[in-house]
Amino acid sequence: MENMPFALSDLASLNGEITLAIGACVVLVWGAFAPSGNRTGSRFAGVTLLFVLAAMAGVMFGVPAQIAAGVTSAFSGQLAVDGYGSFFSALFLVAAALAIGASFRFLDDEDAHAPEYYFFMLTSLIGMMIMARAADLISLFIGLELQALSVYVLVGYLKKDRRSTEAGLKYFILGGLSSGIFIYALSLVYAVTGTTNLEAIATSLAVPGTTENPILILGLILLVVSLAFKVAAVPFHMWAPDAYSGAPTPISLFISVASKAAAFAMMIRLLFVAFGPMAASWTALLAVVSVATMTFGNIAAVTQDNVKRMFAYSSVAHAGYALMGVVAGTEYGITAAMFYLFAYTFMNIGAWGMIVLFRREGMPCDRVNDFAGLIHRSGWAATGMVIFLLSLGGIPPTIGFLGKWYVFGAAIEAGYGWLAVVGAINAAISIFYYLRLVKVMFIAEVDEDVTLVTSMPLNVTLALSAAVTLLGVILATPFLEWVQSAALPF
Amino acid sequence: MSPTLLTLVVFLPALGALAIALLFGKERENEIRWAANIILFADFILSLFLLRGFDFDTTELQGVTRMEWIPTIGVEYFTGIDGMSLALILLTTMLGTIACLSSWTYIGTRIKEYYVYLMILQTGMLGVFIAFDFFLFYMFWEIMLVPMYFLIAIWGGKNRMYAAIKLFLYTLAGSVLMLVGILALYFYNHSVTGEWTTNILAYYQLSIPSDLQWWAFLGFFLAFAIKVPMWPFHTWLPDAHVQAPTAGSVILAGVLLKMGTYGFVRLSLPILPEASIQFAPMIAILSIIAILYGGLVALMQKDWKSLVAYSSVSHMGFITLGIFALNPIGLQGAVIQMLNHGVSTSGLFLVVGLMYERMHTREIAAFSGLGKVMPVFATLFAIMALSSMGLPGLNGFIGEFLILIGSFEWNPVYTYWAVWGIVLGAAYLLWLFQRVMFGEVKDDKIAALNDLNLREIATLVPLAVLAVWMGLAPNAVLKTIEPPVNAIIERVHPGYFDGSDITPPPLPSIPGAQMAADTELEPVDEPLAALPQSLPQVLPIEG
């Protein structure tokens, strides 16, 4: 491996990331010279969107061409070149594109400086894509930190808003702690196996007796702990409600979907490829985490009066559902988790996007009561929100139902019938707070203070999310085939 | 009978809802009313055409549509009907029309939304009866909940929020557990046959190990028992009924409750026969508790509508008792009682609604002497009440009688206790009738009441006519449901019909499986297949 020279074709496998990096530089340099103020946010948003779409083209067309040419890894085994990586890369890029749609007007309204915002969004994207593709502990950690550091800044981006800065700081401290645990766990694994390559780790674990090594077991436990931190699973979820509710809403939208999916992408590859031989230990551990996550997330969400906090806890619960697929430890389970994250991306972006609509004199209107009587102000908005909420609750005919079908199925197939029952009961609990919002929107009287602040890009974001959420089941076949082929490498 | 017609019958209301939502402004209230009524009435008329060319002697599905939908997980769009589905579809389209008509003046706010929900609900309910794919079935099953929630939550009574969310959560909790049961069967089927399929008929042919049957039955049972609702899962029902607007109650009692019993008959019995036998005694006891408890509580009600609601609990107890007698007479009685209950209880809810619209109270004590003031109303109410209590000559008698025979054949003790339910039924309904209809006209308010107008009569008369017709000529209906019922009993108790002169028909086979065999023989079959087409052309010339 060491002898392999650096090849130009390695760069080709990075075309998506490189495009984003160029975009980040362009935005930053242009931002330094462009006059500030005057509501220039939408220009930067437009440019960023272009680069994101170009990167998307690179991922969708470039990587499959490489796979077809027989390339399986790049940079001496640091990065994998496979459908799994491109599936997640595409998912992050879609989430970013939709988040940019929600940010177009938001930054100007908040009177925030746009260039750095988009710069960090692009760098976090690069980090996420590397997390999804890393085949080596070193590149994995680099991707993770690139993503995390960018996101810390984004969460605390509104420097005049106390909630935002507080959230950024909290997220930074707890995220830093979990990164510390993560790299400590990696060092323990390296101590036992003597390698950082994921496949090589699996090979050395397959040697009889290795898996009983207490250092390795400690390493695995710490690894699961830090991964649980990253996906915001109970009991390591405490940062999530604060970070999501304090962050600028489009950023909550972005990280509650993309960062979570990136953490899952990393978790699945790490556990299945490197720690496949120890599956029995980590599935048992994660089964408990999954139950705790969905149950606690849902119960905590029931009591919230703030919509952003409610959705923050709801997204904790959704991590629990997606974990069911990982717990299954099967190919079906991976497919289930991946499809669940796919479905979750659109329905959750839609729901958070709706919150972006609500503003009052520089204040985000995020109390449940701010949604009162929405049906009388905008039938479209209310209908859209109902679609997202039903989907989050797993009610057909929305895509969330198909997601639940998959994760419950994965649990049952792997013999975790009880986990599926817990998931089912949780789905019923979650409906309680989703319906609460529906009730307020459709039955309560209008609270006239609140105006809807819409813009074309935000409407496009909402319309696209609603379309996928509503029609995702009817037109599911191509998506499912994509997910299935992407889950194949394991 | 063409598949296109069946699809049209099911989806016309949803298309209508979409059209109303997009084409009409909120303020064009009368046009919306007309449009909704016309669409649902047209749907009813269309559904009558399903009878034309329907083969009543077969158990095979008719009007079948089978399309690949999500092949990766074996889901297909697979719809069709047999006799039982047909009967329930006709009931649904009729009650939908009546419910729509009864809302004309009752609903005064947010007209457009109201009719949109009502029509989506209609498609959801019809879809359940035609879906023969688990995935599709579950989709329709859950879609119903959302519009029903809105109907109660927006246009309901004082305590409507509580009632609506209780309905939603109860039903959903049951449904998701059913989903787990479905998935368990789905993976079992894959492990045995190596095929991913959600085709319900494929599961009819499986022999599932007892312990899996037991667990899957439990999941299905919770979903269906909550929907029926069986005691002790019934507590959502009185709340929902009392708070719901009249049309909501009509649909709820008439069709939604039937979903549960339909599920037992269509899914639990044929797919999980062994577990059905195991669970039967427990279900019989729950049914009898429901019959007696529902009757006794109905007797004590001061509110007219909750009296009818509790009578529903009692009557649905008869149906579940009939189903789990697990013999042809009991099951036939149960299926026909599903229709009867739909007719008579919906009628009773209409009656309550008409009175509530006039008096804005449902307190039984507030009424007396209505018979003198409103003779037409009194007559129609009498017919509905008598039909509900099972007077011979009216529909309710047929169903209850068959169910009692069926349960007697199984275990006379159950019959003994169930009979008291009929006595109670007569008691609470006659006493109700006596209190509100007879006696002196108490006050000017009652004296000033108008008798029913033409529209209101039109909502009740079809039900009254049906009650009489099904009471006098039940054979027309019995004939429709007999083949599927016999097939199911043969599946649950193989050899039940040995020694009798009935040859039980097979359970429906998967349409298309036959076709696949045909295509292999294609070269031979082709000339034969062309033959029938040429025959009619030849014959007239010879004649």
mmCIF file of C-alpha atoms in Angstrom, chain A residues 190-383:
data_model
loop_
_atom_site.group_PDB
_atom_site.id
_atom_site.type_symbol
_atom_site.label_atom_id
_atom_site.label_comp_id
_atom_site.label_asym_id
_atom_site.label_seq_id
_atom_site.Cartn_x
_atom_site.Cartn_y
_atom_site.Cartn_z
ATOM 1 C CA TYR A 190 -4.862 1.124 17.010
ATOM 2 C CA ALA A 191 -2.945 -0.126 20.031
ATOM 3 C CA VAL A 192 -4.497 -3.558 19.687
ATOM 4 C CA THR A 193 -4.700 -3.921 15.946
ATOM 5 C CA GLY A 194 -1.701 -1.908 14.821
ATOM 6 C CA THR A 195 -3.452 -0.402 11.831
ATOM 7 C CA THR A 196 -5.756 2.456 10.968
ATOM 8 C CA ASN A 197 -7.243 0.953 7.836
ATOM 9 C CA LEU A 198 -10.804 -0.226 8.437
ATOM 10 C CA GLU A 199 -10.528 -3.439 6.488
ATOM 11 C CA ALA A 200 -7.179 -4.236 8.011
ATOM 12 C CA ILE A 201 -8.708 -3.769 11.463
ATOM 13 C CA ALA A 202 -11.384 -6.300 10.580
ATOM 14 C CA THR A 203 -8.703 -8.739 9.394
ATOM 15 C CA SER A 204 -6.757 -8.443 12.615
ATOM 16 C CA LEU A 205 -9.931 -8.766 14.712
ATOM 17 C CA ALA A 206 -10.694 -12.008 12.938
ATOM 18 C CA VAL A 207 -7.642 -13.561 14.596
ATOM 19 C CA PRO A 208 -9.046 -15.760 17.386
ATOM 20 C CA GLY A 209 -8.700 -14.248 20.828
ATOM 21 C CA THR A 210 -8.285 -10.652 19.714
ATOM 22 C CA THR A 211 -11.871 -9.687 20.386
ATOM 23 C CA GLU A 212 -11.556 -10.638 24.050
ATOM 24 C CA ASN A 213 -8.774 -8.115 24.584
ATOM 25 C CA PRO A 214 -10.030 -5.752 27.336
ATOM 26 C CA ILE A 215 -8.313 -2.763 25.765
ATOM 27 C CA LEU A 216 -10.158 -3.399 22.540
ATOM 28 C CA ILE A 217 -13.455 -3.832 24.354
ATOM 29 C CA LEU A 218 -12.906 -0.551 26.187
ATOM 30 C CA GLY A 219 -12.064 1.018 22.842
ATOM 31 C CA LEU A 220 -15.271 -0.290 21.286
ATOM 32 C CA ILE A 221 -17.402 0.940 24.183
ATOM 33 C CA LEU A 222 -15.856 4.404 24.027
ATOM 34 C CA LEU A 223 -16.287 4.362 20.278
ATOM 35 C CA VAL A 224 -19.991 3.609 20.602
ATOM 36 C CA VAL A 225 -20.279 6.338 23.229
ATOM 37 C CA SER A 226 -18.706 8.945 20.998
ATOM 38 C CA LEU A 227 -20.739 7.832 17.995
ATOM 39 C CA ALA A 228 -23.843 8.108 20.162
ATOM 40 C CA PHE A 229 -22.729 11.658 20.937
ATOM 41 C CA LYS A 230 -22.447 12.469 17.264
ATOM 42 C CA VAL A 231 -25.882 11.100 16.295
ATOM 43 C CA ALA A 232 -27.361 12.670 19.453
ATOM 44 C CA ALA A 233 -28.484 9.398 20.981
ATOM 45 C CA VAL A 234 -29.621 9.158 24.601
ATOM 46 C CA PRO A 235 -27.889 9.456 27.066
ATOM 47 C CA PHE A 236 -25.449 11.581 25.071
ATOM 48 C CA HIS A 237 -28.031 13.801 23.437
ATOM 49 C CA MET A 238 -27.991 16.774 25.843
ATOM 50 C CA TRP A 239 -26.287 19.090 23.407
ATOM 51 C CA ALA A 240 -28.844 18.559 20.666
ATOM 52 C CA PRO A 241 -31.915 20.380 21.999
ATOM 53 C CA ASP A 242 -29.800 23.404 22.941
ATOM 54 C CA ALA A 243 -27.846 23.451 19.712
ATOM 55 C CA TYR A 244 -30.858 22.929 17.475
ATOM 56 C CA SER A 245 -33.090 25.412 19.223
ATOM 57 C CA GLY A 246 -30.427 28.092 19.603
ATOM 58 C CA ALA A 247 -28.936 27.888 16.124
ATOM 59 C CA PRO A 248 -30.215 30.029 13.265
ATOM 60 C CA THR A 249 -33.235 28.059 12.034
ATOM 61 C CA PRO A 250 -31.819 27.201 8.575
ATOM 62 C CA ILE A 251 -28.759 25.832 10.349
ATOM 63 C CA SER A 252 -30.895 23.750 12.698
ATOM 64 C CA LEU A 253 -32.564 22.472 9.575
ATOM 65 C CA PHE A 254 -29.224 21.669 7.995
ATOM 66 C CA ILE A 255 -27.444 20.041 10.918
ATOM 67 C CA SER A 256 -30.419 18.128 12.284
ATOM 68 C CA VAL A 257 -30.429 16.356 8.936
ATOM 69 C CA ALA A 258 -27.002 16.453 7.328
ATOM 70 C CA SER A 259 -24.754 16.240 10.403
ATOM 71 C CA LYS A 260 -26.881 13.459 11.782
ATOM 72 C CA ALA A 261 -26.818 11.557 8.495
ATOM 73 C CA ALA A 262 -23.037 12.058 8.290
ATOM 74 C CA ALA A 263 -22.609 10.642 11.776
ATOM 75 C CA PHE A 264 -24.732 7.668 10.781
ATOM 76 C CA ALA A 265 -22.762 7.193 7.565
ATOM 77 C CA MET A 266 -19.550 7.128 9.571
ATOM 78 C CA MET A 267 -21.029 4.879 12.243
ATOM 79 C CA ILE A 268 -22.330 2.286 9.815
ATOM 80 C CA ARG A 269 -19.104 2.023 7.858
ATOM 81 C CA LEU A 270 -16.967 1.940 10.975
ATOM 82 C CA LEU A 271 -19.032 -0.672 12.778
ATOM 83 C CA PHE A 272 -19.812 -2.912 9.837
ATOM 84 C CA VAL A 273 -16.479 -2.823 8.063
ATOM 85 C CA ALA A 274 -13.974 -2.578 10.913
ATOM 86 C CA PHE A 275 -15.937 -4.108 13.770
ATOM 87 C CA GLY A 276 -17.995 -6.657 11.863
ATOM 88 C CA PRO A 277 -16.356 -9.510 13.838
ATOM 89 C CA MET A 278 -17.574 -7.932 17.089
ATOM 90 C CA ALA A 279 -21.122 -7.319 15.875
ATOM 91 C CA ALA A 280 -22.680 -9.258 18.754
ATOM 92 C CA SER A 281 -21.295 -6.787 21.294
ATOM 93 C CA TRP A 282 -22.161 -3.527 19.613
ATOM 94 C CA THR A 283 -25.629 -4.561 18.429
ATOM 95 C CA ALA A 284 -26.598 -5.386 22.011
ATOM 96 C CA LEU A 285 -25.207 -2.072 23.185
ATOM 97 C CA LEU A 286 -26.933 -0.116 20.434
ATOM 98 C CA ALA A 287 -30.270 -1.872 20.977
ATOM 99 C CA VAL A 288 -30.421 -0.374 24.449
ATOM 100 C CA VAL A 289 -29.318 3.009 23.136
ATOM 101 C CA SER A 290 -31.976 2.858 20.421
ATOM 102 C CA VAL A 291 -34.801 2.154 22.873
ATOM 103 C CA ALA A 292 -33.613 4.885 25.241
ATOM 104 C CA THR A 293 -33.198 7.352 22.399
ATOM 105 C CA MET A 294 -36.612 7.050 20.834
ATOM 106 C CA THR A 295 -38.477 6.739 24.096
ATOM 107 C CA PHE A 296 -36.759 9.620 25.830
ATOM 108 C CA GLY A 297 -36.776 11.791 22.711
ATOM 109 C CA ASN A 298 -40.501 11.371 22.228
ATOM 110 C CA ILE A 299 -41.477 11.783 25.841
ATOM 111 C CA ALA A 300 -39.353 14.902 26.185
ATOM 112 C CA ALA A 301 -40.839 16.330 22.994
ATOM 113 C CA VAL A 302 -44.368 15.947 24.387
ATOM 114 C CA THR A 303 -43.682 18.503 27.089
ATOM 115 C CA GLN A 304 -42.158 21.239 24.914
ATOM 116 C CA ASP A 305 -43.878 24.554 24.269
ATOM 117 C CA ASN A 306 -41.199 25.789 21.938
ATOM 118 C CA VAL A 307 -41.491 24.400 18.436
ATOM 119 C CA LYS A 308 -37.768 24.352 17.818
ATOM 120 C CA ARG A 309 -37.128 22.445 21.011
ATOM 121 C CA MET A 310 -39.969 20.100 20.166
ATOM 122 C CA PHE A 311 -38.458 19.311 16.801
ATOM 123 C CA ALA A 312 -35.036 19.028 18.395
ATOM 124 C CA TYR A 313 -36.288 16.282 20.696
ATOM 125 C CA SER A 314 -38.219 14.771 17.836
ATOM 126 C CA SER A 315 -35.005 14.537 15.848
ATOM 127 C CA VAL A 316 -33.386 12.801 18.808
ATOM 128 C CA ALA A 317 -36.213 10.279 18.659
ATOM 129 C CA HIS A 318 -35.700 9.821 14.937
ATOM 130 C CA ALA A 319 -32.074 8.932 15.523
ATOM 131 C CA GLY A 320 -33.450 6.140 17.696
ATOM 132 C CA TYR A 321 -35.574 4.814 14.842
ATOM 133 C CA ALA A 322 -32.662 4.935 12.410
ATOM 134 C CA LEU A 323 -30.509 3.127 14.973
ATOM 135 C CA MET A 324 -32.924 0.190 14.764
ATOM 136 C CA GLY A 325 -31.549 -0.469 11.302
ATOM 137 C CA VAL A 326 -27.974 -0.407 12.589
ATOM 138 C CA VAL A 327 -28.900 -2.659 15.498
ATOM 139 C CA ALA A 328 -30.231 -5.237 13.074
ATOM 140 C CA GLY A 329 -26.670 -5.657 11.868
ATOM 141 C CA THR A 330 -27.803 -7.033 8.527
ATOM 142 C CA GLU A 331 -27.701 -5.826 4.971
ATOM 143 C CA TYR A 332 -31.421 -5.229 5.234
ATOM 144 C CA GLY A 333 -30.738 -3.187 8.339
ATOM 145 C CA ILE A 334 -28.246 -0.949 6.553
ATOM 146 C CA THR A 335 -30.718 -0.408 3.744
ATOM 147 C CA ALA A 336 -33.383 0.387 6.319
ATOM 148 C CA ALA A 337 -31.241 2.911 8.174
ATOM 149 C CA MET A 338 -30.175 4.542 4.925
ATOM 150 C CA PHE A 339 -33.700 4.786 3.601
ATOM 151 C CA TYR A 340 -34.907 6.091 6.930
ATOM 152 C CA LEU A 341 -32.307 8.854 6.814
ATOM 153 C CA PHE A 342 -33.302 9.609 3.237
ATOM 154 C CA ALA A 343 -36.956 9.947 4.221
ATOM 155 C CA TYR A 344 -36.090 11.855 7.375
ATOM 156 C CA THR A 345 -34.048 14.358 5.363
ATOM 157 C CA PHE A 346 -37.043 15.607 3.432
ATOM 158 C CA MET A 347 -39.685 15.517 6.099
ATOM 159 C CA ASN A 348 -37.492 17.136 8.708
ATOM 160 C CA ILE A 349 -36.207 19.830 6.366
ATOM 161 C CA GLY A 350 -39.811 20.579 5.496
ATOM 162 C CA ALA A 351 -40.851 20.878 9.124
ATOM 163 C CA TRP A 352 -37.909 23.137 10.056
ATOM 164 C CA GLY A 353 -38.402 25.123 6.872
ATOM 165 C CA MET A 354 -41.891 25.956 8.077
ATOM 166 C CA ILE A 355 -40.417 27.503 11.214
ATOM 167 C CA VAL A 356 -38.260 29.744 9.037
ATOM 168 C CA LEU A 357 -41.507 31.156 7.685
ATOM 169 C CA PHE A 358 -42.411 32.583 11.064
ATOM 170 C CA ARG A 359 -40.727 35.765 12.207
ATOM 171 C CA ARG A 360 -41.646 38.782 14.218
ATOM 172 C CA GLU A 361 -39.406 41.817 14.251
ATOM 173 C CA GLY A 362 -36.182 39.929 14.220
ATOM 174 C CA MET A 363 -37.448 37.299 16.609
ATOM 175 C CA PRO A 364 -38.024 33.784 15.394
ATOM 176 C CA CYS A 365 -41.589 32.919 16.326
ATOM 177 C CA ASP A 366 -41.081 29.469 17.633
ATOM 178 C CA ARG A 367 -43.706 29.018 20.309
ATOM 179 C CA VAL A 368 -46.345 26.416 19.554
ATOM 180 C CA ASN A 369 -48.973 29.142 19.796
ATOM 181 C CA ASP A 370 -47.350 31.118 16.997
ATOM 182 C CA PHE A 371 -48.725 28.485 14.655
ATOM 183 C CA ALA A 372 -52.284 29.234 15.786
ATOM 184 C CA GLY A 373 -54.815 29.398 13.012
ATOM 185 C CA LEU A 374 -52.260 28.904 10.260
ATOM 186 C CA ILE A 375 -54.955 27.350 8.084
ATOM 187 C CA HIS A 376 -56.726 30.709 7.919
ATOM 188 C CA ARG A 377 -53.599 32.565 6.882
ATOM 189 C CA SER A 378 -52.188 30.141 4.403
ATOM 190 C CA GLY A 379 -53.909 26.925 3.431
ATOM 191 C CA TRP A 380 -50.816 25.824 1.554
ATOM 192 C CA ALA A 381 -48.502 26.278 4.513
ATOM 193 C CA ALA A 382 -50.876 24.486 6.865
ATOM 194 C CA THR A 383 -51.397 21.589 4.462
#
